Tab-separated table of C-alpha atoms and ligand atoms in Angstrom:
chain	number	residue	atom	x	y	z
A	28	MET	CA	87.936	75.366	102.591
A	29	ILE	CA	89.607	79.104	101.121
A	30	PRO	CA	86.712	80.915	99.751
A	31	GLN	CA	87.016	81.121	96.435
A	32	GLU	CA	87.248	84.888	95.708
A	33	THR	CA	90.436	84.725	98.136
A	34	ILE	CA	91.855	81.999	95.791
A	35	ASP	CA	90.946	84.483	92.739
A	36	LYS	CA	92.563	87.354	94.793
A	37	ILE	CA	95.357	85.221	94.830
A	38	LEU	CA	95.512	84.061	91.172
A	39	ASN	CA	95.322	87.719	89.971
A	40	MET	CA	97.632	88.335	91.536
A	41	THR	CA	100.460	85.453	91.098
A	42	ARG	CA	102.792	86.016	87.887
A	43	ILE	CA	104.208	82.651	86.612
A	44	GLU	CA	107.704	84.698	85.998
A	45	GLU	CA	108.550	85.478	89.351
A	46	VAL	CA	107.341	82.139	90.696
A	47	ILE	CA	108.800	80.129	89.044
A	48	GLY	CA	112.164	82.845	89.063
A	49	ASP	CA	112.324	82.153	92.465
A	50	PHE	CA	113.395	78.059	91.350
A	51	VAL	CA	114.743	78.798	88.060
A	52	PRO	CA	117.105	81.982	86.335
A	53	LEU	CA	115.103	82.785	84.305
A	54	ARG	CA	116.412	84.679	80.589
A	55	LYS	CA	114.226	87.750	78.857
A	56	THR	CA	113.324	86.745	75.466
A	57	GLY	CA	111.192	88.612	73.722
A	58	ALA	CA	107.552	88.960	74.892
A	59	ASN	CA	109.063	85.555	76.658
A	60	TYR	CA	111.099	83.761	79.613
A	61	LYS	CA	113.328	80.932	78.886
A	62	GLY	CA	116.840	78.622	81.744
A	63	CYS	CA	117.446	75.669	82.236
A	64	CYS	CA	114.458	72.724	83.726
A	65	PRO	CA	113.759	72.094	86.889
A	66	PHE	CA	111.964	68.660	86.142
A	67	HIS	CA	115.600	67.203	83.611
A	68	ASP	CA	119.058	67.524	83.904
A	69	GLU	CA	120.270	70.460	81.089
A	70	LYS	CA	123.034	72.290	79.838
A	71	THR	CA	120.995	73.814	77.293
A	72	PRO	CA	118.072	75.732	78.505
A	73	SER	CA	114.882	74.576	76.498
A	74	PHE	CA	112.376	75.792	79.515
A	75	VAL	CA	110.440	77.995	78.596
A	76	VAL	CA	107.626	80.548	79.687
A	77	SER	CA	104.613	82.100	78.762
A	78	PRO	CA	103.912	85.366	81.450
A	79	ALA	CA	100.840	86.134	78.848
A	80	LYS	CA	99.759	82.502	79.060
A	81	GLY	CA	100.277	82.126	81.838
A	82	LEU	CA	101.951	79.448	81.861
A	83	PHE	CA	105.988	77.103	80.901
A	84	LYS	CA	106.772	74.216	79.388
A	85	CYS	CA	109.345	72.255	78.602
A	86	PHE	CA	110.736	70.855	75.188
A	87	GLY	CA	113.179	68.816	76.221
A	88	CYS	CA	110.816	66.667	78.224
A	89	GLY	CA	107.687	67.956	78.006
A	90	LYS	CA	106.552	68.821	81.260
A	91	ALA	CA	104.327	71.861	80.984
A	92	GLY	CA	100.942	73.473	82.977
A	93	ASN	CA	100.541	76.888	84.724
A	94	VAL	CA	101.820	78.215	87.893
A	95	ILE	CA	99.591	76.056	90.392
A	96	THR	CA	100.482	72.893	88.778
A	97	PHE	CA	104.741	73.953	88.578
A	98	LEU	CA	103.927	74.775	92.377
A	99	LYS	CA	102.251	70.961	92.619
A	100	GLU	CA	105.719	69.190	90.313
A	101	LYS	CA	108.255	71.022	92.277
A	102	GLU	CA	107.504	71.710	95.494
A	103	LYS	CA	104.573	68.218	95.323
A	104	LEU	CA	102.405	70.906	97.111
A	105	SER	CA	98.621	70.003	97.307
A	106	TYR	CA	96.361	72.802	95.758
A	107	ALA	CA	95.178	74.266	98.577
A	108	GLU	CA	99.293	74.478	100.164
A	109	ALA	CA	100.344	75.791	96.422
A	110	ILE	CA	97.329	78.801	96.698
A	111	LYS	CA	99.010	79.252	100.363
A	112	TYR	CA	101.872	79.479	99.084
A	113	LEU	CA	101.078	82.530	96.670
A	114	GLY	CA	98.879	83.990	99.334
A	115	ASN	CA	101.932	84.066	101.270
A	116	LYS	CA	104.508	85.726	98.201
A	117	TYR	CA	101.381	88.097	97.649
A	118	HIS	CA	100.729	88.710	100.660
A	119	VAL	CA	96.921	87.940	100.746
A	120	GLU	CA	95.768	86.926	103.867
A	121	VAL	CA	95.132	83.081	103.545
A	122	VAL	CA	91.357	82.120	105.663
A	123	GLU	CA	89.835	79.188	106.138
A	124	THR	CA	86.513	79.744	107.035
A	125	GLU	CA	83.221	76.907	107.891
A	126	LEU	CA	85.661	75.144	110.896
A	127	THR	CA	83.080	73.269	113.557
A	128	PRO	CA	84.319	74.638	116.655
A	129	GLU	CA	86.015	70.975	117.543
A	130	GLU	CA	87.790	71.458	114.204
A	131	LYS	CA	89.472	74.112	115.489
A	132	GLU	CA	89.599	72.660	118.303
A	133	LYS	CA	91.970	70.054	117.186
A	134	ARG	CA	93.978	72.437	114.762
A	135	ASP	CA	94.485	74.887	118.081
A	136	VAL	CA	95.992	71.282	119.204
A	137	ARG	CA	97.965	70.182	116.601
A	138	GLU	CA	99.311	74.351	116.177
A	139	SER	CA	101.050	74.209	120.147
A	140	LEU	CA	102.113	70.835	120.416
A	141	GLN	CA	103.809	72.116	116.250
A	142	ILE	CA	105.203	74.733	118.157
A	143	VAL	CA	106.189	72.321	121.919
A	144	ASN	CA	108.833	70.254	119.155
A	145	LYS	CA	110.112	73.344	117.375
A	146	PHE	CA	110.746	75.227	120.705
A	147	ALA	CA	112.314	71.791	121.658
A	148	ALA	CA	114.570	71.497	117.492
A	149	GLU	CA	115.505	74.609	118.644
A	150	TRP	CA	116.837	74.030	121.859
A	151	PHE	CA	118.743	71.010	121.659
A	152	GLU	CA	120.418	71.937	118.465
A	153	LYS	CA	121.346	74.760	120.985
A	154	THR	CA	123.097	72.677	122.640
A	155	LEU	CA	124.700	70.391	120.987
A	156	TRP	CA	126.450	73.293	119.570
A	157	GLU	CA	126.447	75.555	122.205
A	158	SER	CA	126.654	73.048	125.627
A	159	GLU	CA	129.867	72.325	127.680
A	160	GLU	CA	128.263	68.456	127.758
A	161	GLY	CA	126.935	68.889	124.227
A	162	LYS	CA	129.926	68.967	122.531
A	163	SER	CA	132.557	66.717	125.057
A	164	VAL	CA	129.699	64.289	124.266
A	165	GLY	CA	126.477	64.960	121.531
A	166	LEU	CA	129.359	67.076	119.242
A	167	ALA	CA	132.941	64.125	119.182
A	168	TYR	CA	131.003	61.788	118.741
A	169	PHE	CA	129.641	63.226	115.247
A	170	MET	CA	133.490	64.411	114.404
A	171	GLU	CA	134.319	61.137	115.607
A	172	ARG	CA	133.052	59.694	113.256
A	173	GLY	CA	133.812	61.789	110.505
A	174	PHE	CA	130.324	63.898	109.563
A	175	THR	CA	130.577	67.259	108.412
A	176	GLU	CA	129.481	70.790	110.706
A	177	GLU	CA	127.295	70.928	107.427
A	178	VAL	CA	125.330	68.035	107.837
A	179	LEU	CA	124.812	68.367	110.996
A	180	ARG	CA	123.078	71.787	110.589
A	181	LYS	CA	121.174	70.095	108.189
A	182	PHE	CA	119.685	67.296	109.580
A	183	ARG	CA	119.523	69.683	112.351
A	184	ILE	CA	121.185	67.306	115.200
A	185	GLY	CA	120.761	67.766	118.337
A	186	TYR	CA	121.792	66.876	121.667
A	187	CYS	CA	119.727	66.803	125.757
A	188	LEU	CA	122.057	67.268	128.178
A	189	GLN	CA	122.121	64.492	131.241
A	190	GLU	CA	120.418	66.947	134.026
A	191	ASN	CA	116.938	65.262	134.410
A	192	ASN	CA	114.820	67.922	133.725
A	193	ALA	CA	116.651	70.515	132.854
A	194	PHE	CA	115.064	70.223	128.702
A	195	THR	CA	111.436	70.696	130.921
A	196	ASN	CA	112.742	73.028	132.781
A	197	ALA	CA	113.590	75.621	129.724
A	198	ALA	CA	110.771	74.581	128.174
A	199	GLU	CA	108.017	75.882	131.453
A	200	GLY	CA	110.327	78.788	132.053
A	201	ASN	CA	109.741	80.218	128.021
A	202	GLY	CA	105.882	79.211	128.709
A	203	TYR	CA	104.529	75.750	126.584
A	204	LYS	CA	102.891	73.668	128.869
A	205	LEU	CA	103.651	70.999	130.837
A	206	GLU	CA	100.060	69.376	128.615
A	207	TYR	CA	100.805	70.036	125.882
A	208	LEU	CA	105.281	68.426	126.248
A	209	GLN	CA	103.820	65.253	127.242
A	210	ARG	CA	101.576	64.785	125.222
A	211	VAL	CA	104.405	64.945	121.974
A	212	GLY	CA	106.172	62.288	124.564
A	213	LEU	CA	109.104	65.026	125.679
A	214	THR	CA	108.353	65.034	129.361
A	215	SER	CA	107.253	62.311	131.483
A	216	VAL	CA	105.392	62.510	134.255
A	217	SER	CA	105.728	60.523	137.946
A	218	GLU	CA	106.352	60.755	141.101
A	219	ASN	CA	109.667	61.578	141.484
A	220	GLY	CA	109.265	64.871	139.570
A	221	LYS	CA	109.508	65.620	135.965
A	222	THR	CA	111.591	64.166	133.527
A	223	ASP	CA	113.092	64.562	130.115
A	224	LYS	CA	112.456	61.057	127.800
A	225	PHE	CA	115.805	61.900	125.745
A	226	GLN	CA	118.055	63.091	128.246
A	227	GLY	CA	121.917	62.224	128.003
A	228	ARG	CA	121.352	61.732	123.541
A	229	VAL	CA	122.291	63.025	121.018
A	230	ILE	CA	118.573	64.416	118.750
A	231	PHE	CA	117.185	63.351	115.109
A	232	PRO	CA	114.717	65.520	114.459
A	233	VAL	CA	111.694	63.535	112.044
A	234	THR	CA	110.048	66.335	110.063
A	235	SER	CA	107.070	65.386	107.646
A	236	LEU	CA	107.004	66.750	104.573
A	237	SER	CA	107.203	69.926	104.507
A	238	GLY	CA	110.192	69.884	107.712
A	239	ASN	CA	107.988	70.726	110.142
A	240	VAL	CA	109.196	69.218	113.323
A	241	VAL	CA	107.369	66.565	114.596
A	242	GLY	CA	108.902	63.266	116.982
A	243	PHE	CA	112.224	62.580	117.199
A	244	GLY	CA	115.289	59.293	117.742
A	245	GLY	CA	117.071	59.890	120.225
A	246	ARG	CA	120.036	57.964	120.946
A	247	VAL	CA	123.142	57.607	123.905
A	248	VAL	CA	126.663	56.678	122.746
A	249	THR	CA	128.235	57.036	125.537
A	250	PRO	CA	127.987	53.750	128.224
A	251	ALA	CA	128.694	56.795	130.753
A	252	ASN	CA	125.302	57.517	130.024
A	253	GLU	CA	123.923	55.099	129.804
A	254	GLN	CA	123.648	54.317	133.447
A	255	VAL	CA	122.577	57.390	133.623
A	256	ALA	CA	119.382	57.709	130.968
A	257	GLY	CA	118.142	54.394	132.504
A	258	GLY	CA	119.343	51.737	129.579
A	259	ALA	CA	117.825	51.840	126.510
A	260	LYS	CA	119.864	52.857	124.938
A	261	TYR	CA	117.086	54.608	121.578
A	262	VAL	CA	114.165	56.465	122.666
A	263	ASN	CA	111.783	57.202	119.696
A	264	SER	CA	109.086	60.235	120.247
A	265	PRO	CA	105.679	58.112	120.315
A	266	ASN	CA	101.642	58.098	118.190
A	267	SER	CA	100.995	62.049	118.314
A	268	GLU	CA	98.263	63.988	116.670
A	269	ILE	CA	100.460	65.343	114.405
A	270	TYR	CA	103.075	62.405	114.298
A	271	ASP	CA	102.104	58.954	112.295
A	272	LYS	CA	104.890	56.319	111.802
A	273	SER	CA	103.879	54.764	109.497
A	274	PHE	CA	103.345	58.100	106.956
A	275	VAL	CA	107.901	59.561	107.432
A	276	LEU	CA	109.899	58.842	106.357
A	277	TYR	CA	113.723	59.627	108.543
A	278	GLY	CA	115.059	62.333	105.523
A	279	LEU	CA	112.549	62.583	102.661
A	280	SER	CA	111.997	66.536	103.605
A	281	LEU	CA	114.830	67.080	102.247
A	282	ALA	CA	115.225	64.426	99.832
A	283	LYS	CA	112.290	65.108	97.507
A	284	ASN	CA	114.029	66.998	95.461
A	285	GLU	CA	117.100	64.202	94.638
A	286	ILE	CA	114.612	62.157	93.886
A	287	VAL	CA	112.614	63.288	91.684
A	288	LYS	CA	115.852	64.320	89.778
A	289	LYS	CA	117.499	60.826	89.877
A	290	ASP	CA	113.564	58.924	88.754
A	291	GLU	CA	114.807	56.519	92.873
A	292	CYS	CA	114.701	55.986	96.529
A	293	ILE	CA	117.569	54.484	98.255
A	294	LEU	CA	115.850	53.107	101.246
A	295	VAL	CA	118.528	52.855	104.112
A	296	GLU	CA	117.975	51.362	107.585
A	297	GLY	CA	118.266	54.556	110.378
A	298	PHE	CA	119.104	58.317	110.997
A	299	THR	CA	123.311	57.776	110.676
A	300	ASP	CA	123.011	56.229	106.983
A	301	VAL	CA	121.254	59.082	105.842
A	302	LEU	CA	123.039	61.425	107.455
A	303	SER	CA	126.467	59.779	106.089
A	304	LEU	CA	125.029	59.410	101.891
A	305	TYR	CA	123.357	62.348	102.160
A	306	GLN	CA	126.952	63.313	103.547
A	307	SER	CA	128.859	61.921	100.313
A	308	GLY	CA	126.671	63.609	97.771
A	309	ILE	CA	123.812	61.104	97.607
A	310	GLN	CA	121.021	62.823	98.621
A	311	ASN	CA	118.243	60.696	97.069
A	312	VAL	CA	117.919	58.934	101.164
A	313	VAL	CA	115.438	58.320	103.306
A	314	ALA	CA	114.846	56.021	105.701
A	315	SER	CA	112.355	53.788	107.083
A	316	LEU	CA	112.974	54.193	111.354
A	317	GLY	CA	112.873	50.871	111.685
A	318	THR	CA	109.524	48.931	110.317
A	319	ALA	CA	109.164	47.453	107.507
A	320	LEU	CA	108.026	50.541	105.093
A	321	VAL	CA	104.314	50.102	105.498
A	322	GLN	CA	101.521	51.018	103.474
A	323	GLY	CA	101.234	55.288	103.918
A	324	GLN	CA	105.060	55.104	104.191
A	325	ILE	CA	105.128	53.255	100.223
A	326	ASN	CA	102.706	56.089	99.548
A	327	LEU	CA	105.259	58.899	99.745
A	328	ILE	CA	107.514	57.349	98.490
A	329	LYS	CA	104.871	56.842	95.389
A	330	ARG	CA	104.129	59.858	94.679
A	331	PHE	CA	107.895	60.525	93.765
A	332	THR	CA	109.344	58.040	92.573
A	333	LYS	CA	108.165	54.203	91.481
A	334	ASN	CA	112.053	53.578	92.114
A	335	ILE	CA	113.219	51.550	95.249
A	336	VAL	CA	116.328	50.201	96.499
A	337	VAL	CA	117.347	48.765	99.144
A	338	MET	CA	119.988	49.709	100.921
A	339	PHE	CA	120.453	47.448	104.065
A	340	ASP	CA	123.134	46.225	106.331
A	341	GLY	CA	124.097	42.393	104.926
A	342	ASP	CA	123.190	40.273	108.246
A	343	ALA	CA	121.007	38.519	108.707
A	344	ALA	CA	118.684	40.725	110.169
A	345	GLY	CA	119.612	42.951	107.527
A	346	ILE	CA	118.128	40.851	105.267
A	347	LYS	CA	115.793	39.693	106.555
A	348	ALA	CA	114.147	43.072	107.172
A	349	ALA	CA	115.298	44.098	103.254
A	350	ILE	CA	112.914	40.168	101.803
A	351	ARG	CA	109.651	42.329	104.552
A	352	VAL	CA	109.992	45.136	102.799
A	353	ILE	CA	110.464	43.868	98.669
A	354	ASP	CA	107.204	42.263	99.271
A	355	ASN	CA	105.470	45.564	100.862
A	356	CYS	CA	106.922	47.824	97.906
A	357	LEU	CA	105.851	44.281	94.496
A	358	GLU	CA	102.705	44.612	96.439
A	359	ASN	CA	102.472	47.613	95.571
A	360	ASP	CA	103.712	48.227	91.784
A	361	MET	CA	106.908	49.592	92.888
A	362	ASN	CA	110.002	48.632	91.270
A	363	VAL	CA	111.954	47.217	93.831
A	364	ARG	CA	116.065	46.674	93.546
A	365	VAL	CA	118.645	45.036	96.745
A	366	VAL	CA	122.154	46.346	98.107
A	367	LEU	CA	123.310	44.811	100.512
A	368	LEU	CA	126.368	46.354	101.799
A	369	PRO	CA	129.595	44.032	102.523
A	370	ASP	CA	128.525	40.972	105.780
A	371	SER	CA	131.756	43.214	107.616
A	372	ALA	CA	130.456	46.475	107.580
A	373	ASP	CA	127.948	48.940	108.658
A	374	SER	CA	126.494	52.062	106.129
A	375	ASP	CA	127.670	54.686	108.535
A	376	THR	CA	131.804	52.504	108.275
A	377	PHE	CA	131.188	51.522	104.859
A	378	THR	CA	130.052	55.275	103.521
A	379	GLN	CA	132.866	57.020	105.428
A	380	GLN	CA	135.562	55.264	103.915
A	381	HIS	CA	134.732	55.682	100.112
A	382	SER	CA	134.789	58.362	97.557
A	383	SER	CA	130.831	58.981	96.451
A	384	GLN	CA	132.305	58.859	93.033
A	385	GLU	CA	132.861	54.587	95.012
A	386	ILE	CA	129.469	53.934	97.494
A	387	ALA	CA	127.376	55.278	93.760
A	388	ASP	CA	129.184	52.075	91.455
A	389	TYR	CA	129.464	50.480	94.245
A	390	ILE	CA	125.037	50.402	94.418
A	391	ASP	CA	125.655	50.556	90.604
A	392	GLU	CA	127.209	47.053	90.316
A	393	HIS	CA	125.557	45.449	93.456
A	394	LYS	CA	122.207	46.336	92.724
A	395	THR	CA	120.033	42.879	91.982
A	396	ASP	CA	116.376	42.552	91.109
A	397	PHE	CA	113.868	41.375	93.940
A	398	LEU	CA	113.729	37.748	92.770
A	399	THR	CA	118.408	37.604	91.733
A	400	PHE	CA	118.695	38.397	95.219
A	401	ARG	CA	116.203	36.444	96.705
A	402	ILE	CA	117.698	33.634	94.275
A	403	ARG	CA	121.362	34.182	95.382
A	404	LEU	CA	120.029	33.805	99.482
A	405	ALA	CA	118.621	31.058	98.318
A	406	GLU	CA	121.566	29.521	97.134
A	407	HIS	CA	123.630	29.932	99.582
A	408	GLU	CA	121.063	28.050	102.384
A	409	CYS	CA	119.367	25.492	99.878
A	410	ALA	CA	122.279	24.145	97.976
A	411	ASN	CA	122.263	20.442	97.320
A	412	ASP	CA	119.029	20.324	99.651
A	413	PRO	CA	115.878	19.421	97.231
A	414	ILE	CA	113.498	19.292	100.525
A	415	LYS	CA	114.965	23.118	101.023
A	416	ARG	CA	114.857	23.922	97.523
A	417	ALA	CA	111.391	23.571	97.567
A	418	GLN	CA	110.541	25.162	100.214
A	419	PHE	CA	112.375	28.281	98.779
A	420	ILE	CA	110.753	27.881	94.784
A	421	ASN	CA	107.197	27.841	97.062
A	422	ALA	CA	108.283	31.224	99.045
A	423	ILE	CA	109.128	32.376	96.265
A	424	THR	CA	105.636	31.971	94.330
A	425	GLU	CA	104.319	33.396	96.781
A	426	THR	CA	105.512	36.928	96.976
A	427	LEU	CA	105.631	36.272	92.564
A	428	ALA	CA	102.257	36.342	92.793
A	429	LYS	CA	101.976	39.686	95.067
A	430	ILE	CA	102.384	41.141	91.830
A	431	PRO	CA	99.386	43.281	90.689
A	432	ASN	CA	100.792	44.564	87.110
A	433	LEU	CA	100.147	41.174	84.955
A	434	ILE	CA	102.383	41.644	82.529
A	435	THR	CA	105.415	42.421	84.625
A	436	ARG	CA	104.326	39.567	86.698
A	437	SER	CA	105.026	37.242	84.371
A	438	VAL	CA	107.445	39.025	83.005
A	439	PHE	CA	109.299	38.086	86.401
A	440	ILE	CA	108.170	34.333	86.310
A	441	GLN	CA	109.670	33.279	82.666
A	442	GLU	CA	112.972	35.227	84.426
A	443	CYS	CA	112.083	32.892	87.936
A	444	SER	CA	111.299	29.473	85.243
A	445	LYS	CA	114.869	30.071	84.037
A	446	LEU	CA	117.299	31.040	86.912
A	447	LEU	CA	115.243	27.137	88.654
A	448	ASP	CA	115.178	26.009	85.911
A	449	ILE	CA	111.111	24.659	86.417
A	450	ASP	CA	108.653	23.929	84.358
A	451	VAL	CA	106.888	27.689	84.080
A	452	GLN	CA	103.707	25.773	84.259
A	453	ALA	CA	104.573	24.155	87.353
A	454	LEU	CA	104.894	28.074	89.281
A	455	LYS	CA	101.779	29.193	87.607
A	456	ASN	CA	99.949	26.292	88.351
A	457	GLN	CA	101.714	26.463	92.291
A	458	MET	CA	101.072	30.464	92.384
A	459	ALA	CA	96.494	28.990	92.010
A	460	ILE	CA	97.031	26.784	94.431
A	461	ASN	CA	98.388	29.585	96.906
A	462	MET	CA	95.919	31.874	95.795
A	463	ASP	CA	92.924	29.163	96.578
A	464	ASN	CA	94.847	28.612	99.767
A	465	SER	CA	94.595	32.034	100.448
A	466	LEU	CA	90.812	32.509	99.774
A	467	ARG	CA	90.287	29.660	101.607
H	15	ZN	ZN1	112.486	69.830	80.953
């Protein structure tokens, strides 16, 4: 809880033109200020800030409000976060009150874990760029694949030495508690001693929406390392007090502004998919990291857009994953489209062999609605087999039934009826039967 007097003090000191001026170049015109709207694309300024009224308004897209609205919309902050942001800007200390001892302890632990991760991210980063092994193994891997220094720095890519516990020693040497290192999954302890969980791997830090490092993904990039590092190609941080995988999307803190601007979010499968699309200039991109996009992650995306494009590999695993994502998105009233990459290519190679314009064109030309996507797949599989065809139509009615919006559902039922040449009523009847069965 932030005390009301602190809030009042901060809001009294706040000057809307100064706050917005940090994000948008403003020019004084009479009593007001004018600039190009940060919420829609424009070349002629129609975004007006009135210091006297403490309000902003865009005459292009209609966005309007006070300084809190601005921070909520532009930076996606909550009310409390916006107040803290302003407190920071105007040097007013925000002391939250009335925490119980349990709440306080929980907060202290979370803060400690946060600090441990921050140290680890910095250490891994430094190791990638400055150590011999980091450069010859980690950096060489990314450079061979055409990643630029700029994108590697942006995503804070790192490297953990092969040596058994070089990182843990460094962390303990800097005063970080072993208990916390274990709690976030950076160190494991056995009778053989302490081991760096990410040893011999390149590191992808996973951040929260506000950009704090909450976990890590590690990947072995040379066969030699694979043996040293205990075989597993991938190591990921476990869930902890600061990391819940079902509420995190890789890359979202960097992508959020672009998602809002384009009113669309591109979902890819893995770390390097995000990096390579981002590098090619397509920056409204996130990855769900091995899950099928669960509720918490969908809610995150929904804060920024209702439109999602699922861009997965065109192999069997990619298609299966895409179908699960589609169903989850439909249930949540999202507009979902699918782009499959050319069968042979994974997205790394695909994005590196094409310019950003070509990739953007490919996405535009190949993104299909979920129904067309499913039907095209089925045409492949069912060809002239009536039993398979019937099974497929049943499966589609199950998917259609997941669409909560009745009008959207009805539009897709009609479309489905046309595409499959099946009576609308038959589809509706089957959906009713499915519904009955599921209630039983
Ligand atoms: Zn606007």
